[in-house]
Amino acid sequence: MRRSIEVWLKTGRCHSEILAEQKMSEGELRKPGATIILWLKCEQTVHDERLNARVDSMLEEGLIQELLDFHARHNMHRIQDGKPPDYTKGIFQTLGFKEFHEYLMLSEEERNSEVGKKLLEISIENMKMATRRYARRQNKMIRGRFLQHPTRQIPPIYELDTTDVSRWDELVKSKAIEIIESFLNESPCPIEPLKSEISEEKRNIDGNSYNYCDVCNRVLLGDDIYAIHLKSFRHMRVLKKKKRLEKKSKNAEESLKCD
């Protein structure tokens, strides 16, 4: 209510009206034709090797000591108070802390033992695996947000292959310059942007449709949101409860008939 009053005083318009306009323009580019995206990609196996090497480089530059210092400063007092280490806030959400938790919990003597050294190896491998998974999620997110979204306007996306760094100038630098110069000069670009990967099923999704869920007694805006809702835990829980009540009511009616 307070926010709605603030909006009215500032703009002279209803808050709901502004929200409706924003919803209708959702997915539209603010400045169409003013943006392009250069997406640097490489073969997955090569990317994995580079990510592993990146972790190795971080280890050489003192990652373990940095983790130990942060752990001592920010988590040790929680452990002393009988609370579990918190990896959900701030710096502790980054890759590294969760993967090295068991190693960080060891004393200095235990870390120098054979068990400690083995645990360190496992922690390092876990970090490499988590880094590779994160990179895959990023690629999936880019495809989902830009190439597979049914209602979103997207700028041209050009994929540049960085697999062979010995051919960087040829495959990346020169192409990037050519793409950017064509864009700035508003001239045809010989390099084709990526094509949309939207399926016919997704193309038919209406992002602004009104859908009513009679199970949850809710109105949901957008076919995609409605589809997600139907698979949600909350919807399933309400549906299960309603079915249970209906069955109970039916059994009660049958019991009365028998009497």
PDB file of C-alpha atoms in Angstrom:
ATOM      1  CA  MET A   1       0.000   0.000   0.000  1.00  0.00           C
ATOM      2  CA  ARG A   2       2.770   2.421   0.937  1.00  0.00           C
ATOM      3  CA  ARG A   3       4.609   1.771  -2.317  1.00  0.00           C
ATOM      4  CA  SER A   4       1.420   2.306  -4.334  1.00  0.00           C
ATOM      5  CA  ILE A   5       0.869   5.674  -2.645  1.00  0.00           C
ATOM      6  CA  GLU A   6       4.478   6.671  -3.349  1.00  0.00           C
ATOM      7  CA  VAL A   7       4.049   5.768  -7.027  1.00  0.00           C
ATOM      8  CA  TRP A   8       0.825   7.773  -7.243  1.00  0.00           C
ATOM      9  CA  LEU A   9       2.379  10.851  -5.627  1.00  0.00           C
ATOM     10  CA  LYS A  10       5.438  10.646  -7.857  1.00  0.00           C
ATOM     11  CA  THR A  11       3.807   9.815 -11.199  1.00  0.00           C
ATOM     12  CA  GLY A  12       0.117  10.590 -10.832  1.00  0.00           C
ATOM     13  CA  ARG A  13      -0.655   7.083 -12.080  1.00  0.00           C
ATOM     14  CA  CYS A  14      -1.926   3.910 -10.443  1.00  0.00           C
ATOM     15  CA  HIS A  15       0.756   1.471  -9.382  1.00  0.00           C
ATOM     16  CA  SER A  16      -1.225  -1.414 -10.908  1.00  0.00           C
ATOM     17  CA  GLU A  17      -1.350   0.386 -14.264  1.00  0.00           C
ATOM     18  CA  ILE A  18       2.426   0.782 -14.352  1.00  0.00           C
ATOM     19  CA  LEU A  19       2.966  -2.855 -13.350  1.00  0.00           C
ATOM     20  CA  ALA A  20       0.614  -3.990 -16.117  1.00  0.00           C
ATOM     21  CA  GLU A  21       2.580  -1.965 -18.679  1.00  0.00           C
ATOM     22  CA  GLN A  22       5.835  -3.459 -17.456  1.00  0.00           C
ATOM     23  CA  LYS A  23       4.379  -6.945 -17.730  1.00  0.00           C
ATOM     24  CA  MET A  24       3.172  -6.316 -21.277  1.00  0.00           C
ATOM     25  CA  SER A  25       6.628  -5.094 -22.312  1.00  0.00           C
ATOM     26  CA  GLU A  26       8.447  -7.938 -20.554  1.00  0.00           C
ATOM     27  CA  GLY A  27      11.097  -9.437 -22.797  1.00  0.00           C
ATOM     28  CA  GLU A  28      11.271  -6.418 -25.096  1.00  0.00           C
ATOM     29  CA  LEU A  29      14.600  -4.712 -25.721  1.00  0.00           C
ATOM     30  CA  ARG A  30      14.834  -1.203 -24.322  1.00  0.00           C
ATOM     31  CA  LYS A  31      16.784  -0.026 -27.356  1.00  0.00           C
ATOM     32  CA  PRO A  32      16.268  -2.405 -30.280  1.00  0.00           C
ATOM     33  CA  GLY A  33      19.183  -2.405 -32.685  1.00  0.00           C
ATOM     34  CA  ALA A  34      21.584  -0.919 -30.142  1.00  0.00           C
ATOM     35  CA  THR A  35      23.166  -4.149 -28.912  1.00  0.00           C
ATOM     36  CA  ILE A  36      24.956  -7.228 -30.178  1.00  0.00           C
ATOM     37  CA  ILE A  37      26.397 -10.144 -28.215  1.00  0.00           C
ATOM     38  CA  LEU A  38      29.710 -11.881 -28.881  1.00  0.00           C
ATOM     39  CA  TRP A  39      29.610 -15.324 -27.287  1.00  0.00           C
ATOM     40  CA  LEU A  40      33.027 -16.921 -26.820  1.00  0.00           C
ATOM     41  CA  LYS A  41      32.712 -20.707 -26.915  1.00  0.00           C
ATOM     42  CA  CYS A  42      34.902 -23.744 -27.326  1.00  0.00           C
ATOM     43  CA  GLU A  43      34.633 -27.515 -27.434  1.00  0.00           C
ATOM     44  CA  GLN A  44      33.504 -28.946 -24.103  1.00  0.00           C
ATOM     45  CA  THR A  45      36.546 -31.170 -23.558  1.00  0.00           C
ATOM     46  CA  VAL A  46      38.887 -28.244 -24.182  1.00  0.00           C
ATOM     47  CA  HIS A  47      36.828 -26.033 -21.903  1.00  0.00           C
ATOM     48  CA  ASP A  48      36.997 -28.644 -19.142  1.00  0.00           C
ATOM     49  CA  GLU A  49      40.784 -28.811 -19.458  1.00  0.00           C
ATOM     50  CA  ARG A  50      41.044 -25.034 -19.220  1.00  0.00           C
ATOM     51  CA  LEU A  51      38.838 -24.947 -16.144  1.00  0.00           C
ATOM     52  CA  ASN A  52      40.931 -27.644 -14.470  1.00  0.00           C
ATOM     53  CA  ALA A  53      44.078 -25.680 -15.289  1.00  0.00           C
ATOM     54  CA  ARG A  54      42.477 -22.550 -13.848  1.00  0.00           C
ATOM     55  CA  VAL A  55      41.884 -24.312 -10.528  1.00  0.00           C
ATOM     56  CA  ASP A  56      45.485 -25.589 -10.555  1.00  0.00           C
ATOM     57  CA  SER A  57      46.674 -22.030 -11.125  1.00  0.00           C
ATOM     58  CA  MET A  58      44.580 -20.791  -8.197  1.00  0.00           C
ATOM     59  CA  LEU A  59      46.119 -23.472  -5.986  1.00  0.00           C
ATOM     60  CA  GLU A  60      49.625 -22.396  -6.992  1.00  0.00           C
ATOM     61  CA  GLU A  61      48.756 -18.810  -6.112  1.00  0.00           C
ATOM     62  CA  GLY A  62      47.730 -19.695  -2.552  1.00  0.00           C
ATOM     63  CA  LEU A  63      44.077 -20.723  -2.681  1.00  0.00           C
ATOM     64  CA  ILE A  64      44.350 -23.177   0.230  1.00  0.00           C
ATOM     65  CA  GLN A  65      45.819 -20.638   2.632  1.00  0.00           C
ATOM     66  CA  GLU A  66      43.205 -18.108   1.573  1.00  0.00           C
ATOM     67  CA  LEU A  67      40.450 -20.617   2.329  1.00  0.00           C
ATOM     68  CA  LEU A  68      41.978 -21.416   5.714  1.00  0.00           C
ATOM     69  CA  ASP A  69      42.201 -17.721   6.611  1.00  0.00           C
ATOM     70  CA  PHE A  70      38.588 -17.044   5.661  1.00  0.00           C
ATOM     71  CA  HIS A  71      37.423 -20.149   7.464  1.00  0.00           C
ATOM     72  CA  ALA A  72      39.240 -19.148  10.650  1.00  0.00           C
ATOM     73  CA  ARG A  73      37.886 -15.604  10.526  1.00  0.00           C
ATOM     74  CA  HIS A  74      34.273 -16.178   9.553  1.00  0.00           C
ATOM     75  CA  ASN A  75      33.228 -19.719  10.379  1.00  0.00           C
ATOM     76  CA  MET A  76      35.273 -20.767  13.387  1.00  0.00           C
ATOM     77  CA  HIS A  77      33.188 -18.736  15.836  1.00  0.00           C
ATOM     78  CA  ARG A  78      30.026 -20.383  14.503  1.00  0.00           C
ATOM     79  CA  ILE A  79      31.503 -23.824  15.095  1.00  0.00           C
ATOM     80  CA  GLN A  80      32.618 -22.858  18.603  1.00  0.00           C
ATOM     81  CA  ASP A  81      29.050 -21.729  19.356  1.00  0.00           C
ATOM     82  CA  GLY A  82      27.730 -25.083  18.181  1.00  0.00           C
ATOM     83  CA  LYS A  83      26.327 -23.700  14.922  1.00  0.00           C
ATOM     84  CA  PRO A  84      27.008 -25.261  11.520  1.00  0.00           C
ATOM     85  CA  PRO A  85      29.197 -23.370   9.023  1.00  0.00           C
ATOM     86  CA  ASP A  86      27.051 -21.118   6.842  1.00  0.00           C
ATOM     87  CA  TYR A  87      27.762 -21.363   3.112  1.00  0.00           C
ATOM     88  CA  THR A  88      24.625 -19.504   1.994  1.00  0.00           C
ATOM     89  CA  LYS A  89      25.697 -15.875   2.357  1.00  0.00           C
ATOM     90  CA  GLY A  90      28.251 -13.553   0.849  1.00  0.00           C
ATOM     91  CA  ILE A  91      31.670 -14.877  -0.057  1.00  0.00           C
ATOM     92  CA  PHE A  92      30.812 -18.351   1.229  1.00  0.00           C
ATOM     93  CA  GLN A  93      28.473 -18.918  -1.716  1.00  0.00           C
ATOM     94  CA  THR A  94      31.437 -18.961  -4.089  1.00  0.00           C
ATOM     95  CA  LEU A  95      33.028 -22.152  -5.333  1.00  0.00           C
ATOM     96  CA  GLY A  96      35.613 -23.507  -2.931  1.00  0.00           C
ATOM     97  CA  PHE A  97      34.276 -23.283   0.591  1.00  0.00           C
ATOM     98  CA  LYS A  98      31.693 -26.060   0.370  1.00  0.00           C
ATOM     99  CA  GLU A  99      34.053 -28.310  -1.571  1.00  0.00           C
ATOM    100  CA  PHE A 100      36.863 -27.893   0.998  1.00  0.00           C
ATOM    101  CA  HIS A 101      34.663 -27.969   4.101  1.00  0.00           C
ATOM    102  CA  GLU A 102      35.843 -31.313   5.493  1.00  0.00           C
ATOM    103  CA  TYR A 103      39.480 -30.394   4.895  1.00  0.00           C
ATOM    104  CA  LEU A 104      39.041 -26.987   6.531  1.00  0.00           C
ATOM    105  CA  MET A 105      37.567 -28.657   9.614  1.00  0.00           C
ATOM    106  CA  LEU A 106      40.819 -30.568  10.248  1.00  0.00           C
ATOM    107  CA  SER A 107      43.477 -29.391  12.660  1.00  0.00           C
ATOM    108  CA  GLU A 108      46.877 -28.420  11.277  1.00  0.00           C
ATOM    109  CA  GLU A 109      48.295 -31.770  12.388  1.00  0.00           C
ATOM    110  CA  GLU A 110      45.456 -33.668  10.706  1.00  0.00           C
ATOM    111  CA  ARG A 111      45.874 -31.685   7.480  1.00  0.00           C
ATOM    112  CA  ASN A 112      49.515 -32.791   7.302  1.00  0.00           C
ATOM    113  CA  SER A 113      48.626 -36.460   7.790  1.00  0.00           C
ATOM    114  CA  GLU A 114      48.058 -38.948   4.973  1.00  0.00           C
ATOM    115  CA  VAL A 115      44.315 -38.774   5.597  1.00  0.00           C
ATOM    116  CA  GLY A 116      44.445 -34.984   5.389  1.00  0.00           C
ATOM    117  CA  LYS A 117      46.433 -35.039   2.160  1.00  0.00           C
ATOM    118  CA  LYS A 118      43.973 -37.492   0.632  1.00  0.00           C
ATOM    119  CA  LEU A 119      41.072 -35.311   1.713  1.00  0.00           C
ATOM    120  CA  LEU A 120      42.780 -32.325   0.103  1.00  0.00           C
ATOM    121  CA  GLU A 121      43.033 -34.214  -3.197  1.00  0.00           C
ATOM    122  CA  ILE A 122      39.339 -35.083  -3.014  1.00  0.00           C
ATOM    123  CA  SER A 123      38.459 -31.460  -2.221  1.00  0.00           C
ATOM    124  CA  ILE A 124      40.466 -30.202  -5.188  1.00  0.00           C
ATOM    125  CA  GLU A 125      38.740 -32.656  -7.514  1.00  0.00           C
ATOM    126  CA  ASN A 126      35.345 -31.650  -6.097  1.00  0.00           C
ATOM    127  CA  MET A 127      36.131 -28.016  -6.828  1.00  0.00           C
ATOM    128  CA  LYS A 128      37.118 -28.845 -10.389  1.00  0.00           C
ATOM    129  CA  MET A 129      33.893 -30.792 -10.866  1.00  0.00           C
ATOM    130  CA  ALA A 130      31.826 -27.949  -9.397  1.00  0.00           C
ATOM    131  CA  THR A 131      33.573 -25.437 -11.658  1.00  0.00           C
ATOM    132  CA  ARG A 132      32.849 -27.530 -14.745  1.00  0.00           C
ATOM    133  CA  ARG A 133      29.214 -27.938 -13.689  1.00  0.00           C
ATOM    134  CA  TYR A 134      28.889 -24.199 -13.143  1.00  0.00           C
ATOM    135  CA  ALA A 135      30.276 -23.487 -16.618  1.00  0.00           C
ATOM    136  CA  ARG A 136      27.759 -25.891 -18.139  1.00  0.00           C
ATOM    137  CA  ARG A 137      24.933 -24.176 -16.254  1.00  0.00           C
ATOM    138  CA  GLN A 138      26.086 -20.828 -17.606  1.00  0.00           C
ATOM    139  CA  ASN A 139      25.955 -22.122 -21.180  1.00  0.00           C
ATOM    140  CA  LYS A 140      22.539 -23.628 -20.538  1.00  0.00           C
ATOM    141  CA  MET A 141      21.337 -20.358 -19.021  1.00  0.00           C
ATOM    142  CA  ILE A 142      22.504 -18.363 -22.046  1.00  0.00           C
ATOM    143  CA  ARG A 143      20.732 -20.705 -24.437  1.00  0.00           C
ATOM    144  CA  GLY A 144      17.588 -20.744 -22.345  1.00  0.00           C
ATOM    145  CA  ARG A 145      17.475 -16.998 -21.826  1.00  0.00           C
ATOM    146  CA  PHE A 146      18.429 -15.880 -25.313  1.00  0.00           C
ATOM    147  CA  LEU A 147      18.027 -18.660 -27.869  1.00  0.00           C
ATOM    148  CA  GLN A 148      15.164 -20.730 -26.455  1.00  0.00           C
ATOM    149  CA  HIS A 149      12.922 -18.140 -24.800  1.00  0.00           C
ATOM    150  CA  PRO A 150       9.574 -17.911 -26.616  1.00  0.00           C
ATOM    151  CA  THR A 151       8.608 -14.346 -25.678  1.00  0.00           C
ATOM    152  CA  ARG A 152      11.916 -12.520 -25.306  1.00  0.00           C
ATOM    153  CA  GLN A 153      13.351 -10.174 -27.898  1.00  0.00           C
ATOM    154  CA  ILE A 154      17.060 -10.807 -28.269  1.00  0.00           C
ATOM    155  CA  PRO A 155      19.892  -8.906 -29.939  1.00  0.00           C
ATOM    156  CA  PRO A 156      22.000 -10.670 -32.582  1.00  0.00           C
ATOM    157  CA  ILE A 157      24.285 -13.259 -30.953  1.00  0.00           C
ATOM    158  CA  TYR A 158      27.517 -14.192 -32.699  1.00  0.00           C
ATOM    159  CA  GLU A 159      29.375 -17.313 -31.621  1.00  0.00           C
ATOM    160  CA  LEU A 160      33.170 -17.174 -31.767  1.00  0.00           C
ATOM    161  CA  ASP A 161      35.146 -20.416 -31.502  1.00  0.00           C
ATOM    162  CA  THR A 162      38.031 -20.170 -29.021  1.00  0.00           C
ATOM    163  CA  THR A 163      38.939 -23.877 -29.074  1.00  0.00           C
ATOM    164  CA  ASP A 164      42.261 -23.393 -30.881  1.00  0.00           C
ATOM    165  CA  VAL A 165      44.018 -20.438 -29.251  1.00  0.00           C
ATOM    166  CA  SER A 166      46.812 -20.642 -31.830  1.00  0.00           C
ATOM    167  CA  ARG A 167      44.217 -19.393 -34.341  1.00  0.00           C
ATOM    168  CA  TRP A 168      42.843 -16.675 -32.050  1.00  0.00           C
ATOM    169  CA  ASP A 169      43.497 -13.804 -34.445  1.00  0.00           C
ATOM    170  CA  GLU A 170      41.871 -15.669 -37.321  1.00  0.00           C
ATOM    171  CA  LEU A 171      38.857 -17.209 -35.595  1.00  0.00           C
ATOM    172  CA  VAL A 172      38.132 -14.706 -32.837  1.00  0.00           C
ATOM    173  CA  LYS A 173      39.821 -11.322 -33.124  1.00  0.00           C
ATOM    174  CA  SER A 174      39.346 -10.748 -36.868  1.00  0.00           C
ATOM    175  CA  LYS A 175      35.763 -11.976 -36.824  1.00  0.00           C
ATOM    176  CA  ALA A 176      34.902  -9.869 -33.789  1.00  0.00           C
ATOM    177  CA  ILE A 177      36.305  -6.751 -35.458  1.00  0.00           C
ATOM    178  CA  GLU A 178      34.390  -7.523 -38.642  1.00  0.00           C
ATOM    179  CA  ILE A 179      31.130  -8.018 -36.747  1.00  0.00           C
ATOM    180  CA  ILE A 180      31.531  -4.833 -34.709  1.00  0.00           C
ATOM    181  CA  GLU A 181      32.541  -2.710 -37.698  1.00  0.00           C
ATOM    182  CA  SER A 182      29.531  -3.962 -39.670  1.00  0.00           C
ATOM    183  CA  PHE A 183      27.300  -3.143 -36.716  1.00  0.00           C
ATOM    184  CA  LEU A 184      28.712   0.354 -36.215  1.00  0.00           C
ATOM    185  CA  ASN A 185      28.616   1.130 -39.937  1.00  0.00           C
ATOM    186  CA  GLU A 186      25.146  -0.417 -40.300  1.00  0.00           C
ATOM    187  CA  SER A 187      26.428  -2.510 -43.188  1.00  0.00           C
ATOM    188  CA  PRO A 188      25.660  -6.185 -43.990  1.00  0.00           C
ATOM    189  CA  CYS A 189      27.734  -8.626 -41.970  1.00  0.00           C
ATOM    190  CA  PRO A 190      29.021 -11.730 -43.774  1.00  0.00           C
ATOM    191  CA  ILE A 191      29.041 -13.623 -40.467  1.00  0.00           C
ATOM    192  CA  GLU A 192      25.627 -14.973 -39.542  1.00  0.00           C
ATOM    193  CA  PRO A 193      24.316 -14.640 -35.969  1.00  0.00           C
ATOM    194  CA  LEU A 194      22.990 -17.697 -34.163  1.00  0.00           C
ATOM    195  CA  LYS A 195      19.459 -18.731 -35.024  1.00  0.00           C
ATOM    196  CA  SER A 196      16.685 -19.142 -32.506  1.00  0.00           C
ATOM    197  CA  GLU A 197      16.265 -22.636 -31.048  1.00  0.00           C
ATOM    198  CA  ILE A 198      12.631 -22.202 -30.030  1.00  0.00           C
ATOM    199  CA  SER A 199      10.437 -25.238 -30.653  1.00  0.00           C
ATOM    200  CA  GLU A 200       6.982 -24.884 -32.196  1.00  0.00           C
ATOM    201  CA  GLU A 201       5.466 -25.803 -28.852  1.00  0.00           C
ATOM    202  CA  LYS A 202       7.269 -22.925 -27.144  1.00  0.00           C
ATOM    203  CA  ARG A 203       6.435 -20.508 -29.958  1.00  0.00           C
ATOM    204  CA  ASN A 204       2.752 -20.934 -29.163  1.00  0.00           C
ATOM    205  CA  ILE A 205       3.228 -19.920 -25.536  1.00  0.00           C
ATOM    206  CA  ASP A 206       1.456 -16.683 -24.690  1.00  0.00           C
ATOM    207  CA  GLY A 207       3.436 -14.788 -22.078  1.00  0.00           C
ATOM    208  CA  ASN A 208       0.524 -12.456 -21.284  1.00  0.00           C
ATOM    209  CA  SER A 209      -2.392 -14.886 -21.109  1.00  0.00           C
ATOM    210  CA  TYR A 210      -4.505 -15.201 -17.970  1.00  0.00           C
ATOM    211  CA  ASN A 211      -4.791 -18.712 -16.566  1.00  0.00           C
ATOM    212  CA  TYR A 212      -6.954 -19.712 -13.628  1.00  0.00           C
ATOM    213  CA  CYS A 213      -6.016 -22.642 -11.409  1.00  0.00           C
ATOM    214  CA  ASP A 214      -9.265 -23.859  -9.855  1.00  0.00           C
ATOM    215  CA  VAL A 215      -7.314 -26.110  -7.499  1.00  0.00           C
ATOM    216  CA  CYS A 216      -5.353 -23.291  -5.862  1.00  0.00           C
ATOM    217  CA  ASN A 217      -7.866 -20.553  -6.687  1.00  0.00           C
ATOM    218  CA  ARG A 218      -5.171 -18.422  -8.316  1.00  0.00           C
ATOM    219  CA  VAL A 219      -4.814 -16.416 -11.510  1.00  0.00           C
ATOM    220  CA  LEU A 220      -1.434 -16.804 -13.203  1.00  0.00           C
ATOM    221  CA  LEU A 221      -0.200 -14.538 -15.967  1.00  0.00           C
ATOM    222  CA  GLY A 222       1.524 -16.316 -18.855  1.00  0.00           C
ATOM    223  CA  ASP A 223       1.274 -19.855 -20.203  1.00  0.00           C
ATOM    224  CA  ASP A 224       4.850 -20.581 -19.147  1.00  0.00           C
ATOM    225  CA  ILE A 225       4.226 -19.500 -15.548  1.00  0.00           C
ATOM    226  CA  TYR A 226       1.009 -21.522 -15.492  1.00  0.00           C
ATOM    227  CA  ALA A 227       2.820 -24.640 -16.739  1.00  0.00           C
ATOM    228  CA  ILE A 228       5.461 -24.250 -14.017  1.00  0.00           C
ATOM    229  CA  HIS A 229       2.746 -23.765 -11.396  1.00  0.00           C
ATOM    230  CA  LEU A 230       0.970 -26.993 -12.362  1.00  0.00           C
ATOM    231  CA  LYS A 231       4.173 -28.924 -11.641  1.00  0.00           C
ATOM    232  CA  SER A 232       4.994 -27.043  -8.445  1.00  0.00           C
ATOM    233  CA  PHE A 233       5.085 -28.622  -4.996  1.00  0.00           C
ATOM    234  CA  ARG A 234       2.503 -26.152  -3.703  1.00  0.00           C
ATOM    235  CA  HIS A 235      -0.023 -27.026  -6.413  1.00  0.00           C
ATOM    236  CA  MET A 236       0.529 -30.756  -5.915  1.00  0.00           C
ATOM    237  CA  ARG A 237       0.088 -30.409  -2.161  1.00  0.00           C
ATOM    238  CA  VAL A 238      -3.215 -28.516  -2.511  1.00  0.00           C
ATOM    239  CA  LEU A 239      -4.415 -30.990  -5.140  1.00  0.00           C
ATOM    240  CA  LYS A 240      -3.570 -33.934  -2.901  1.00  0.00           C
ATOM    241  CA  LYS A 241      -5.382 -32.326   0.027  1.00  0.00           C
ATOM    242  CA  LYS A 242      -8.495 -31.658  -2.068  1.00  0.00           C
ATOM    243  CA  LYS A 243      -8.562 -35.221  -3.338  1.00  0.00           C
ATOM    244  CA  ARG A 244      -8.219 -36.504   0.203  1.00  0.00           C
ATOM    245  CA  LEU A 245     -11.114 -34.328   1.383  1.00  0.00           C
ATOM    246  CA  GLU A 246     -13.254 -35.361  -1.593  1.00  0.00           C
ATOM    247  CA  LYS A 247     -12.584 -39.014  -0.866  1.00  0.00           C
ATOM    248  CA  LYS A 248     -13.421 -38.505   2.795  1.00  0.00           C
ATOM    249  CA  SER A 249     -16.654 -36.732   1.879  1.00  0.00           C
ATOM    250  CA  LYS A 250     -17.588 -39.455  -0.592  1.00  0.00           C
ATOM    251  CA  ASN A 251     -16.971 -42.166   1.998  1.00  0.00           C
ATOM    252  CA  ALA A 252     -19.136 -40.270   4.481  1.00  0.00           C
ATOM    253  CA  GLU A 253     -21.981 -40.033   1.951  1.00  0.00           C
ATOM    254  CA  GLU A 254     -21.777 -43.740   1.168  1.00  0.00           C
ATOM    255  CA  SER A 255     -21.798 -44.502   4.873  1.00  0.00           C
ATOM    256  CA  LEU A 256     -24.989 -42.460   5.329  1.00  0.00           C
ATOM    257  CA  LYS A 257     -26.659 -44.277   2.426  1.00  0.00           C
ATOM    258  CA  CYS A 258     -25.836 -47.630   3.976  1.00  0.00           C
ATOM    259  CA  ASP A 259     -27.384 -46.520   7.270  1.00  0.00           C
TER     260      ASP A 259
END
